[in-house]
Coordinates of C-alpha atoms in Angstrom, one line a residue:
Chain E
M720 CA 111.6 41.1 50.3
I721 CA 109.6 37.9 50.3
E722 CA 110.6 35.9 53.3
R723 CA 108.2 33.0 53.1
I724 CA 106.4 31.4 50.1
A725 CA 103.8 28.7 50.5
I726 CA 103.6 26.3 47.6
L727 CA 100.1 24.6 47.6
G728 CA 100.5 21.6 45.5
T729 CA 103.9 20.0 45.2
G730 CA 103.5 18.2 41.9
L731 CA 105.6 18.8 38.8
L732 CA 105.0 22.6 38.6
G733 CA 105.0 23.3 42.4
A734 CA 108.2 21.2 43.0
S735 CA 109.9 22.8 39.9
A736 CA 109.0 26.3 41.1
G737 CA 110.6 25.5 44.5
L738 CA 113.7 24.1 42.9
A739 CA 113.9 27.0 40.4
L740 CA 113.5 29.6 43.1
R741 CA 116.4 28.0 45.1
A742 CA 118.5 27.8 41.9
A743 CA 117.8 31.5 41.2
G744 CA 119.0 32.5 44.7
Y745 CA 115.8 32.7 46.7
G746 CA 116.9 32.7 50.3
G747 CA 113.6 32.8 52.2
E748 CA 111.6 29.8 53.4
L749 CA 109.6 27.5 51.2
V750 CA 106.6 25.8 52.9
G751 CA 104.9 23.0 51.0
W752 CA 101.4 21.5 51.2
N753 CA 100.0 18.7 49.2
R754 CA 96.6 17.0 49.1
N755 CA 98.5 13.7 48.8
P756 CA 101.1 13.7 51.6
E757 CA 103.2 11.1 49.7
N758 CA 103.8 13.5 46.8
G759 CA 104.7 16.2 49.4
R760 CA 107.4 14.0 50.8
A761 CA 108.9 13.5 47.4
A762 CA 109.2 17.3 47.0
L763 CA 110.7 17.6 50.4
E764 CA 113.3 15.0 49.6
K765 CA 114.2 16.8 46.4
G766 CA 114.7 20.0 48.3
A767 CA 111.8 21.7 46.5
V768 CA 110.4 22.8 49.9
D769 CA 112.0 23.3 53.3
R770 CA 109.1 21.8 55.3
L771 CA 105.6 20.4 54.8
V772 CA 102.4 21.5 56.6
S773 CA 99.2 19.6 56.7
D774 CA 96.8 22.6 56.5
S775 CA 96.8 24.6 53.3
V776 CA 95.1 27.7 54.8
E777 CA 97.5 27.7 57.7
A778 CA 100.5 27.5 55.3
A779 CA 99.2 30.5 53.3
R780 CA 98.3 32.5 56.4
T781 CA 101.9 32.7 57.5
A782 CA 103.4 33.3 54.0
Q783 CA 103.7 36.6 52.1
V784 CA 103.2 34.9 48.8
T785 CA 101.1 31.7 48.2
L786 CA 101.6 29.9 44.9
L787 CA 98.7 27.7 43.9
A788 CA 100.1 24.8 41.8
V789 CA 97.0 22.5 41.7
P790 CA 94.6 21.8 38.8
V791 CA 92.3 24.7 38.0
L792 CA 89.1 23.5 39.7
A793 CA 91.1 22.8 42.9
S794 CA 92.7 26.3 42.6
L795 CA 89.2 27.9 42.5
G796 CA 88.3 26.1 45.7
L797 CA 91.5 27.2 47.5
M798 CA 90.9 30.8 46.3
E799 CA 87.6 30.8 48.1
Q800 CA 89.2 29.5 51.3
L801 CA 92.2 31.8 51.2
A802 CA 90.2 35.0 50.4
A803 CA 88.5 34.7 53.8
A804 CA 91.8 33.9 55.6
L805 CA 94.4 36.3 54.3
G806 CA 95.0 40.0 54.8
P807 CA 95.4 42.8 52.2
D808 CA 99.3 42.7 52.4
Q809 CA 99.3 39.1 51.2
L810 CA 99.6 37.9 47.6
V811 CA 98.2 34.7 46.1
T812 CA 99.3 33.7 42.6
D813 CA 98.9 30.6 40.5
V814 CA 100.2 28.5 37.6
G815 CA 96.8 27.3 36.3
S816 CA 96.4 26.4 32.6
T817 CA 93.3 28.4 32.0
K818 CA 92.7 31.9 33.2
A819 CA 89.1 33.1 32.6
R820 CA 87.6 31.4 35.6
V821 CA 90.5 32.2 37.9
A822 CA 90.4 35.9 36.9
E823 CA 86.6 36.0 37.5
T824 CA 87.1 34.5 41.0
A825 CA 90.0 36.9 41.7
A826 CA 87.8 39.9 40.7
R827 CA 85.1 38.7 43.0
L828 CA 87.1 37.9 46.1
Y829 CA 90.5 39.6 45.8
N830 CA 92.2 42.9 44.6
A831 CA 89.7 45.2 46.5
L832 CA 89.9 47.2 49.6
G833 CA 90.7 45.0 52.6
K834 CA 91.1 41.9 50.4
P835 CA 94.2 40.0 49.7
A836 CA 95.9 40.4 46.3
F837 CA 95.7 37.9 43.5
L838 CA 98.0 37.7 40.4
P839 CA 96.8 35.1 37.8
G840 CA 99.8 33.4 36.2
H841 CA 100.5 30.6 33.8
P842 CA 104.0 29.4 32.9
M843 CA 104.0 27.6 29.5
A844 CA 106.0 24.7 30.7
G845 CA 105.2 21.1 31.6
K846 CA 105.9 17.5 30.8
E847 CA 103.6 14.8 29.6
R848 CA 103.5 13.3 33.1
G849 CA 103.2 15.0 36.5
G850 CA 104.6 14.4 39.9
A851 CA 107.3 15.9 42.1
E852 CA 109.7 13.2 41.0
L853 CA 110.0 14.9 37.6
G854 CA 110.5 18.4 39.3
D855 CA 113.2 20.3 37.5
A856 CA 114.9 23.6 38.4
Q857 CA 115.3 24.3 34.6
L858 CA 111.6 23.7 33.7
F859 CA 110.9 27.4 33.3
E860 CA 114.1 28.2 31.4
S861 CA 113.1 30.1 28.2
A862 CA 109.5 29.4 28.9
V863 CA 106.9 32.2 28.6
W864 CA 105.2 33.0 32.0
I865 CA 101.9 34.6 31.2
F866 CA 100.2 37.0 33.6
T867 CA 96.5 38.0 33.2
D868 CA 96.4 40.7 35.8
D869 CA 93.4 42.9 36.3
P870 CA 94.2 46.6 35.5
Q871 CA 91.4 47.5 38.0
A872 CA 93.1 45.7 40.9
Q873 CA 93.2 47.7 44.2
R874 CA 96.2 46.8 46.2
T875 CA 98.1 48.0 49.2
P876 CA 101.7 49.3 48.6
A877 CA 103.0 46.1 50.3
A878 CA 100.9 43.8 48.1
S879 CA 102.0 45.8 45.0
A880 CA 105.6 45.3 46.0
L881 CA 105.0 41.5 46.3
V882 CA 103.5 41.5 42.8
N883 CA 106.5 43.2 41.4
E884 CA 108.9 40.9 43.3
W885 CA 107.1 37.8 42.2
R886 CA 107.3 38.9 38.6
E887 CA 111.1 39.4 39.1
W888 CA 111.4 35.9 40.5
T889 CA 109.7 34.4 37.5
A890 CA 112.2 36.1 35.3
A891 CA 115.0 34.9 37.6
M892 CA 113.7 31.4 37.1
G893 CA 114.5 31.9 33.4
A894 CA 111.0 32.7 32.1
R895 CA 110.0 35.5 29.8
T896 CA 106.9 37.3 31.2
L897 CA 104.0 38.2 29.0
D898 CA 100.8 40.1 29.9
L899 CA 97.5 39.1 28.3
A900 CA 93.8 39.6 29.0
P901 CA 92.3 36.4 30.5
A902 CA 90.1 35.7 27.5
R903 CA 92.9 36.3 25.0
H904 CA 95.1 33.9 27.0
D905 CA 92.5 31.2 27.0
E906 CA 92.0 31.5 23.2
L907 CA 95.7 31.4 22.5
V908 CA 96.4 28.3 24.7
A909 CA 93.4 26.5 23.2
W910 CA 95.3 26.7 19.9
V911 CA 98.9 26.1 21.0
S912 CA 98.5 23.8 23.9
H913 CA 95.0 22.3 24.3
L914 CA 94.4 21.5 20.6
P915 CA 97.8 19.7 20.3
Q916 CA 97.0 17.7 23.4
F917 CA 93.5 16.6 22.5
L918 CA 94.7 15.8 19.0
A919 CA 97.5 13.6 20.3
T920 CA 95.0 11.9 22.7
A921 CA 92.5 11.3 19.9
L922 CA 95.2 10.0 17.5
S923 CA 96.6 7.7 20.2
A924 CA 93.2 6.4 21.2
L925 CA 92.3 5.8 17.5
L926 CA 95.6 3.9 16.9
E927 CA 95.0 1.8 20.0
E928 CA 91.6 0.9 18.5
Q929 CA 93.3 -0.2 15.3
E930 CA 95.8 -2.3 17.3
D931 CA 92.9 -3.9 19.1
K932 CA 91.5 -4.8 15.6
G933 CA 94.8 -6.6 14.8
L934 CA 97.1 -4.1 13.1
D935 CA 100.5 -4.2 14.7
L936 CA 101.3 -0.5 14.4
H937 CA 104.2 -0.4 16.9
Q938 CA 106.0 -3.0 14.8
V939 CA 106.5 -0.5 12.0
G940 CA 106.1 2.8 13.7
G941 CA 108.9 5.3 13.5
R942 CA 109.8 8.8 14.7
A943 CA 106.7 10.4 13.2
L944 CA 104.4 8.1 15.1
R945 CA 106.3 8.4 18.4
E946 CA 106.4 12.2 18.2
M947 CA 102.8 12.7 17.2
T948 CA 101.5 10.4 20.0
R949 CA 104.0 11.4 22.8
L950 CA 101.4 13.6 24.4
G951 CA 99.0 10.7 24.4
S952 CA 100.7 9.6 27.6
S953 CA 99.2 12.6 29.5
P954 CA 96.9 11.5 32.2
F955 CA 93.2 12.5 32.2
S956 CA 93.7 14.0 35.7
M957 CA 95.9 16.7 34.3
W958 CA 93.4 17.6 31.5
R959 CA 90.0 17.2 33.0
D960 CA 90.0 20.7 34.6
I961 CA 91.3 22.3 31.4
A962 CA 88.5 20.7 29.4
H963 CA 86.0 22.0 32.0
T964 CA 87.2 25.5 32.2
N965 CA 88.1 26.3 28.6
T966 CA 85.4 24.3 26.9
E967 CA 84.2 26.7 24.2
P968 CA 87.7 27.8 22.9
I969 CA 88.7 24.1 22.7
E970 CA 85.5 23.2 20.9
R971 CA 86.1 25.9 18.3
A972 CA 89.7 24.8 17.7
L973 CA 88.7 21.1 17.4
L974 CA 85.9 21.8 15.0
A975 CA 88.2 23.9 12.9
L976 CA 90.7 21.1 12.7
E977 CA 88.0 18.5 11.8
Q978 CA 87.0 20.8 8.9
R979 CA 90.6 21.2 7.9
L980 CA 91.2 17.5 7.9
A981 CA 88.1 16.9 5.8
H982 CA 89.3 19.5 3.3
L983 CA 92.6 17.8 3.0
R984 CA 91.0 14.4 2.7
E985 CA 88.8 15.6 -0.1
N986 CA 91.8 17.0 -1.9
L987 CA 94.4 14.3 -1.7
R988 CA 94.6 14.3 -5.5
T989 CA 93.9 17.9 -6.3
P990 CA 96.2 21.0 -6.5
A991 CA 94.7 22.2 -3.1
L992 CA 97.0 19.7 -1.4
R993 CA 100.0 21.7 -2.5
E994 CA 98.4 24.9 -1.0
E995 CA 97.9 23.0 2.3
F996 CA 101.5 22.0 2.4
E997 CA 102.7 25.5 1.5
Q998 CA 100.6 27.1 4.2
A999 CA 101.9 24.6 6.7
N1000 CA 105.5 25.3 5.6
R1001 CA 105.0 29.0 6.2
F1002 CA 103.9 28.3 9.8
R1003 CA 107.1 26.5 10.5
K1004 CA 109.3 29.1 8.9
E1005 CA 108.3 31.8 11.4
Chain U
M560 CA 128.9 -10.9 -4.3
I561 CA 127.5 -7.6 -5.5
E562 CA 130.2 -5.7 -7.3
R563 CA 128.3 -2.7 -8.5
I564 CA 125.2 -1.0 -7.2
A565 CA 123.4 1.8 -9.1
I566 CA 121.6 4.3 -6.9
L567 CA 119.0 6.1 -9.0
G568 CA 118.0 9.2 -7.0
T569 CA 120.7 10.6 -4.7
G570 CA 118.4 12.5 -2.3
L571 CA 118.1 11.8 1.4
L572 CA 117.4 8.1 1.1
G573 CA 119.7 7.3 -1.8
A574 CA 122.6 9.2 -0.4
S575 CA 122.0 7.7 3.1
A576 CA 121.9 4.2 1.5
G577 CA 125.3 4.8 -0.2
L578 CA 126.8 6.1 3.0
A579 CA 125.4 3.3 5.1
L580 CA 126.6 0.6 2.7
R581 CA 130.1 2.0 2.9
A582 CA 129.9 2.2 6.7
A583 CA 128.7 -1.4 6.8
G584 CA 131.8 -2.5 4.7
Y585 CA 130.4 -2.7 1.2
G586 CA 133.5 -2.8 -1.0
G587 CA 132.0 -2.7 -4.5
E588 CA 131.3 0.3 -6.7
L589 CA 128.5 2.7 -6.1
V590 CA 127.3 4.5 -9.2
G591 CA 124.9 7.4 -8.8
W592 CA 122.3 9.1 -11.0
N593 CA 120.1 12.0 -10.2
R594 CA 117.5 13.9 -12.2
N595 CA 118.9 17.1 -10.8
P596 CA 122.7 16.9 -11.4
E597 CA 123.4 19.4 -8.6
N598 CA 121.9 17.1 -6.0
G599 CA 124.1 14.3 -7.6
R600 CA 127.2 16.4 -7.0
A601 CA 126.3 16.8 -3.3
A602 CA 126.1 13.0 -2.9
L603 CA 129.4 12.6 -4.7
E604 CA 131.1 15.1 -2.4
K605 CA 129.7 13.4 0.7
G606 CA 131.1 10.0 -0.6
A607 CA 127.7 8.5 -1.0
V608 CA 128.5 7.4 -4.5
D609 CA 131.9 6.8 -6.3
R610 CA 130.9 8.4 -9.6
L611 CA 127.9 10.0 -11.3
V612 CA 126.4 9.0 -14.7
S613 CA 124.0 11.0 -16.8
D614 CA 121.9 8.1 -18.1
S615 CA 119.8 6.2 -15.6
V616 CA 119.2 3.2 -17.8
E617 CA 122.9 3.0 -18.6
A618 CA 123.8 3.1 -14.9
A619 CA 121.4 0.2 -14.2
R620 CA 122.6 -1.9 -17.2
T621 CA 126.1 -2.3 -15.8
A622 CA 125.1 -2.9 -12.2
Q623 CA 124.0 -6.1 -10.5
V624 CA 121.6 -4.3 -8.2
T625 CA 119.8 -1.0 -8.9
L626 CA 118.3 0.9 -6.0
L627 CA 115.4 3.2 -6.9
A628 CA 115.4 6.1 -4.5
V629 CA 113.0 8.5 -6.1
P630 CA 109.4 9.4 -5.4
V631 CA 107.0 6.5 -6.2
L632 CA 105.5 7.9 -9.4
A633 CA 109.0 8.4 -10.8
S634 CA 109.9 4.9 -9.6
L635 CA 107.1 3.5 -11.6
G636 CA 108.4 5.3 -14.7
L637 CA 111.9 3.9 -14.1
M638 CA 110.6 0.4 -13.6
E639 CA 109.0 0.5 -17.1
Q640 CA 112.3 1.7 -18.6
L641 CA 114.5 -0.8 -16.8
A642 CA 112.3 -3.8 -17.3
A643 CA 113.1 -3.6 -21.0
A644 CA 116.8 -2.9 -20.6
L645 CA 117.9 -5.4 -17.9
G646 CA 118.5 -9.1 -18.0
P647 CA 117.2 -12.0 -15.7
D648 CA 120.4 -12.0 -13.5
Q649 CA 119.9 -8.4 -12.5
L650 CA 117.9 -7.1 -9.5
V651 CA 116.0 -3.9 -9.1
T652 CA 114.8 -2.8 -5.6
D653 CA 113.3 0.4 -4.2
V654 CA 112.8 2.4 -1.1
G655 CA 109.4 3.9 -2.1
S656 CA 106.8 4.9 0.6
T657 CA 103.9 3.0 -0.9
K658 CA 104.0 -0.5 -2.2
A659 CA 100.7 -1.6 -4.0
R660 CA 101.4 0.2 -7.2
V661 CA 105.1 -0.8 -7.2
A662 CA 104.2 -4.5 -6.5
E663 CA 101.6 -4.4 -9.4
T664 CA 104.2 -3.1 -11.8
A665 CA 106.7 -5.6 -10.6
A666 CA 104.2 -8.5 -11.2
R667 CA 103.6 -7.2 -14.7
L668 CA 107.1 -6.5 -15.8
Y669 CA 109.5 -8.4 -13.6
N670 CA 110.0 -11.7 -11.7
A671 CA 109.1 -13.9 -14.7
L672 CA 111.1 -16.1 -17.1
G673 CA 113.6 -13.9 -18.9
K674 CA 112.7 -10.8 -16.9
P675 CA 114.8 -9.0 -14.4
A676 CA 114.1 -9.5 -10.7
F677 CA 112.3 -6.8 -8.6
L678 CA 112.2 -6.7 -4.8
P679 CA 109.9 -4.0 -3.4
G680 CA 111.3 -2.4 -0.2
H681 CA 110.5 0.4 2.2
P682 CA 112.8 1.5 5.0
M683 CA 110.8 3.3 7.7
A684 CA 113.3 6.1 8.0
G685 CA 113.4 9.7 6.9
K686 CA 113.6 13.3 7.9
E687 CA 111.1 16.2 7.5
R688 CA 113.3 17.6 4.7
G689 CA 115.0 15.8 1.8
G690 CA 118.3 16.2 0.0
A691 CA 121.7 14.6 -0.2
E692 CA 123.1 17.2 2.2
L693 CA 121.1 15.5 5.0
G694 CA 122.4 12.1 4.0
D695 CA 123.3 10.0 7.0
A696 CA 125.1 6.7 7.3
Q697 CA 123.0 6.1 10.5
L698 CA 119.6 6.8 9.0
F699 CA 118.6 3.1 8.9
E700 CA 120.0 2.2 12.3
S701 CA 117.2 0.5 14.3
A702 CA 114.7 1.3 11.5
V703 CA 112.3 -1.3 10.1
W704 CA 113.1 -2.1 6.4
I705 CA 109.9 -3.6 5.0
F706 CA 109.9 -5.9 2.0
T707 CA 106.7 -6.8 0.1
D708 CA 108.1 -9.5 -2.1
D709 CA 105.9 -11.7 -4.4
P710 CA 105.9 -15.3 -3.3
Q711 CA 105.2 -16.2 -7.0
A712 CA 108.3 -14.5 -8.2
Q713 CA 110.3 -16.6 -10.7
R714 CA 114.0 -15.8 -10.5
T715 CA 117.3 -17.2 -11.8
P716 CA 119.6 -18.6 -9.1
A717 CA 121.9 -15.5 -9.6
A718 CA 119.0 -13.1 -9.1
S719 CA 117.8 -15.0 -6.0
A720 CA 121.3 -14.8 -4.6
L721 CA 121.2 -11.0 -5.2
V722 CA 117.9 -10.8 -3.3
N723 CA 119.4 -12.6 -0.4
E724 CA 122.5 -10.5 -0.4
W725 CA 120.6 -7.2 -0.6
R726 CA 118.5 -8.3 2.4
E727 CA 121.7 -9.0 4.3
W728 CA 123.0 -5.5 3.4
T729 CA 119.9 -3.8 4.8
A730 CA 120.5 -5.7 8.0
A731 CA 124.1 -4.6 7.9
M732 CA 123.0 -1.0 7.6
G733 CA 121.3 -1.5 11.0
A734 CA 117.7 -2.1 9.9
R735 CA 115.4 -4.9 11.0
T736 CA 113.7 -6.5 8.1
L737 CA 110.0 -7.3 8.0
D738 CA 108.0 -9.0 5.3
L739 CA 104.4 -7.9 4.6
A740 CA 102.0 -8.2 1.7
P741 CA 101.8 -4.9 -0.3
A742 CA 98.2 -4.1 0.7
R743 CA 98.9 -4.7 4.4
H744 CA 102.0 -2.5 4.1
D745 CA 100.0 0.3 2.6
E746 CA 97.3 0.1 5.3
L747 CA 99.9 0.1 8.1
V748 CA 101.8 3.0 6.8
A749 CA 98.6 5.0 6.2
W750 CA 98.1 4.8 10.0
V751 CA 101.7 5.2 11.3
S752 CA 103.2 7.5 8.8
H753 CA 100.8 9.1 6.4
L754 CA 98.1 10.0 8.9
P755 CA 100.6 11.7 11.3
Q756 CA 102.1 13.6 8.3
F757 CA 98.8 14.9 6.9
L758 CA 97.6 15.7 10.4
A759 CA 100.7 17.8 11.2
T760 CA 100.3 19.5 7.8
A761 CA 96.6 20.3 8.5
L762 CA 97.3 21.5 12.0
S763 CA 100.2 23.7 10.8
A764 CA 98.2 25.2 8.0
L765 CA 95.2 25.8 10.4
L766 CA 97.5 27.6 12.9
E767 CA 99.1 29.6 10.1
E768 CA 95.5 30.8 9.2
Q769 CA 95.0 31.8 12.8
E770 CA 98.2 33.8 12.8
D771 CA 97.1 35.5 9.6
K772 CA 93.9 36.5 11.6
G773 CA 96.1 38.2 14.2
L774 CA 96.8 35.6 16.9
D775 CA 100.5 35.5 17.8
L776 CA 100.8 31.8 18.4
H777 CA 104.5 31.5 18.2
Q778 CA 104.8 34.0 21.0
V779 CA 103.3 31.6 23.5
G780 CA 103.9 28.2 21.8
G781 CA 105.9 25.7 23.7
R782 CA 107.2 22.1 23.2
A783 CA 103.8 20.6 22.4
L784 CA 103.2 23.1 19.6
R785 CA 106.7 22.6 18.1
E786 CA 106.5 18.8 18.3
M787 CA 103.0 18.5 16.9
T788 CA 103.9 20.8 13.9
R789 CA 107.5 19.7 13.1
L790 CA 106.3 17.5 10.3
G791 CA 104.5 20.6 8.9
S792 CA 107.9 21.5 7.4
S793 CA 107.7 18.5 5.0
P794 CA 107.5 19.7 1.4
F795 CA 104.6 18.8 -0.9
S796 CA 107.1 17.3 -3.3
M797 CA 107.8 14.5 -0.9
W798 CA 104.2 13.7 -0.2
R799 CA 102.4 14.3 -3.5
D800 CA 103.2 10.8 -4.8
I801 CA 102.2 9.2 -1.5
A802 CA 98.8 10.9 -1.6
H803 CA 98.3 9.7 -5.2
T804 CA 99.4 6.1 -4.7
N805 CA 97.8 5.4 -1.3
T806 CA 94.7 7.5 -1.5
E807 CA 92.0 5.2 -0.2
P808 CA 93.9 3.9 3.0
I809 CA 94.8 7.6 3.8
E810 CA 91.2 8.7 3.2
R811 CA 89.9 6.0 5.6
A812 CA 92.5 7.0 8.3
L813 CA 91.7 10.7 8.0
L814 CA 87.9 10.1 8.2
A815 CA 88.3 7.9 11.3
L816 CA 90.4 10.7 12.9
E817 CA 87.8 13.4 12.0
Q818 CA 85.1 11.2 13.7
R819 CA 87.3 10.6 16.7
L820 CA 88.0 14.3 17.2
A821 CA 84.3 15.1 16.9
H822 CA 83.6 12.5 19.5
L823 CA 86.2 14.0 21.8
R824 CA 84.8 17.6 21.2
E825 CA 81.3 16.5 22.0
N826 CA 82.5 14.9 25.3
L827 CA 84.8 17.5 26.8
R828 CA 82.6 17.6 29.9
T829 CA 81.4 14.0 30.1
P830 CA 83.0 10.8 31.5
A831 CA 83.8 9.7 27.9
L832 CA 86.8 12.1 27.9
R833 CA 88.4 9.9 30.6
E834 CA 87.9 6.8 28.5
E835 CA 89.6 8.6 25.6
F836 CA 92.6 9.5 27.7
E837 CA 92.8 6.0 29.1
Q838 CA 92.7 4.4 25.7
A839 CA 95.4 6.8 24.5
N840 CA 97.6 6.0 27.5
R841 CA 97.3 2.3 26.7
F842 CA 98.7 2.9 23.2
R843 CA 101.7 4.7 24.6
K844 CA 102.4 1.9 27.2
E845 CA 103.0 -0.7 24.6

């Protein structure tokens, strides 16, 4: 039974995890830490954590499970610090958007004799803006929570029990769990999450440039425009680490889309346009 | 006072116009015609028209206002037929998605001494699928209804009164009217409507190709994926005429997006990525 969970990073995902754990009946203590203390207070006021601490390593040291809910590059830094501070009966898990670098670091510093346990995780949930204020106990409802665990992981019986219990809590929060290899995860999310985001960003930036040139696009824009640019609101701070830690799969997806758009552009008046629409229709029917 | 309106084409837009006119208090007769009689019956059953006729020219001949609600190339054909059949006190208007070709045809065959009047229109409203079954009296609520009228149009006082009254009905249906030159209209909609559509089609088709190669994208896809591919459901039949009648503005918009995506791809790990996000954020803040 997990009696204390440390949530390191009380932004949208960390705060939502605290709220969802409570809503699912978690009765242990939730200790929060945030690099920006103001955001920590917002999570405390929402009831996402029971108390705040000012030292991330100290928060983890006294918890059985530590949830890393910070951007991926910050997670990698915390993983280094915590590996040296925690014991083999303690579990660290995360909600980071890319998994190859996290899994590499886990294989190097965790999941071996005398080392703490690490379970790489990624709930496919979010909003176009971050922050504890948007924290939501329902955020993981019907979402897929992906784990990219290492089949070679060596863990104590106590740590293995924590892994199983944490998986059960993610299901209790409403998520469907799915196991993938880290590289497969990163390839899939490049297509279903990163490509749509970078596309919406490029489209929004391009349209802003047209507005600067004097076209009043907002005046005539309708649902299609709003929908296809909604993700353009996402801040760089949320996406910088993703671009840095999943560069090659994102490059491949973007290049493939550029080529696809060129093909469509060259065929606006040929029968190939029909094939493009029919293939798109099939994707939506599944 | 308009006593009879002929709606030629009782698909989504035609049926919605009939329903919206009724909801706004229009008390005259609504006569419907549809190339596919089955779709006509669906509009009749919904109350979007009062009766159906089998001859489009005959329907228009006995109406003061004729609304063309068919794809643009079909509209151009009907414009040719109706110009020869109608008198100078009769008005034809349309809801077509592109306006340059329609305005050219209107200048050639309408709006001159002894010719019927033509008012080119385009309500920025729609759904990703067509058909009278989806007809909706609220479809034009808060939408922009663009007119690209010809300042050189010569009209009888009776026809001018019909133009004014039709404009008032579009406002009564909940739309905001906006006047633009045809070429300006076509450039604007290339950016805010056609580019998002062709982008969603290309993205959906590309993702379908990845699924065919064995990636189970639907298994992990979330809100971003669903939203950015929703328009991928749109059928080719709705978009073929748009691609044919607004080819150059769409080509320019697609090429600009391809270049923008390449720029983003080449800068995933440079400070230029931040600028791209910030420019996108500005577009969304307006």
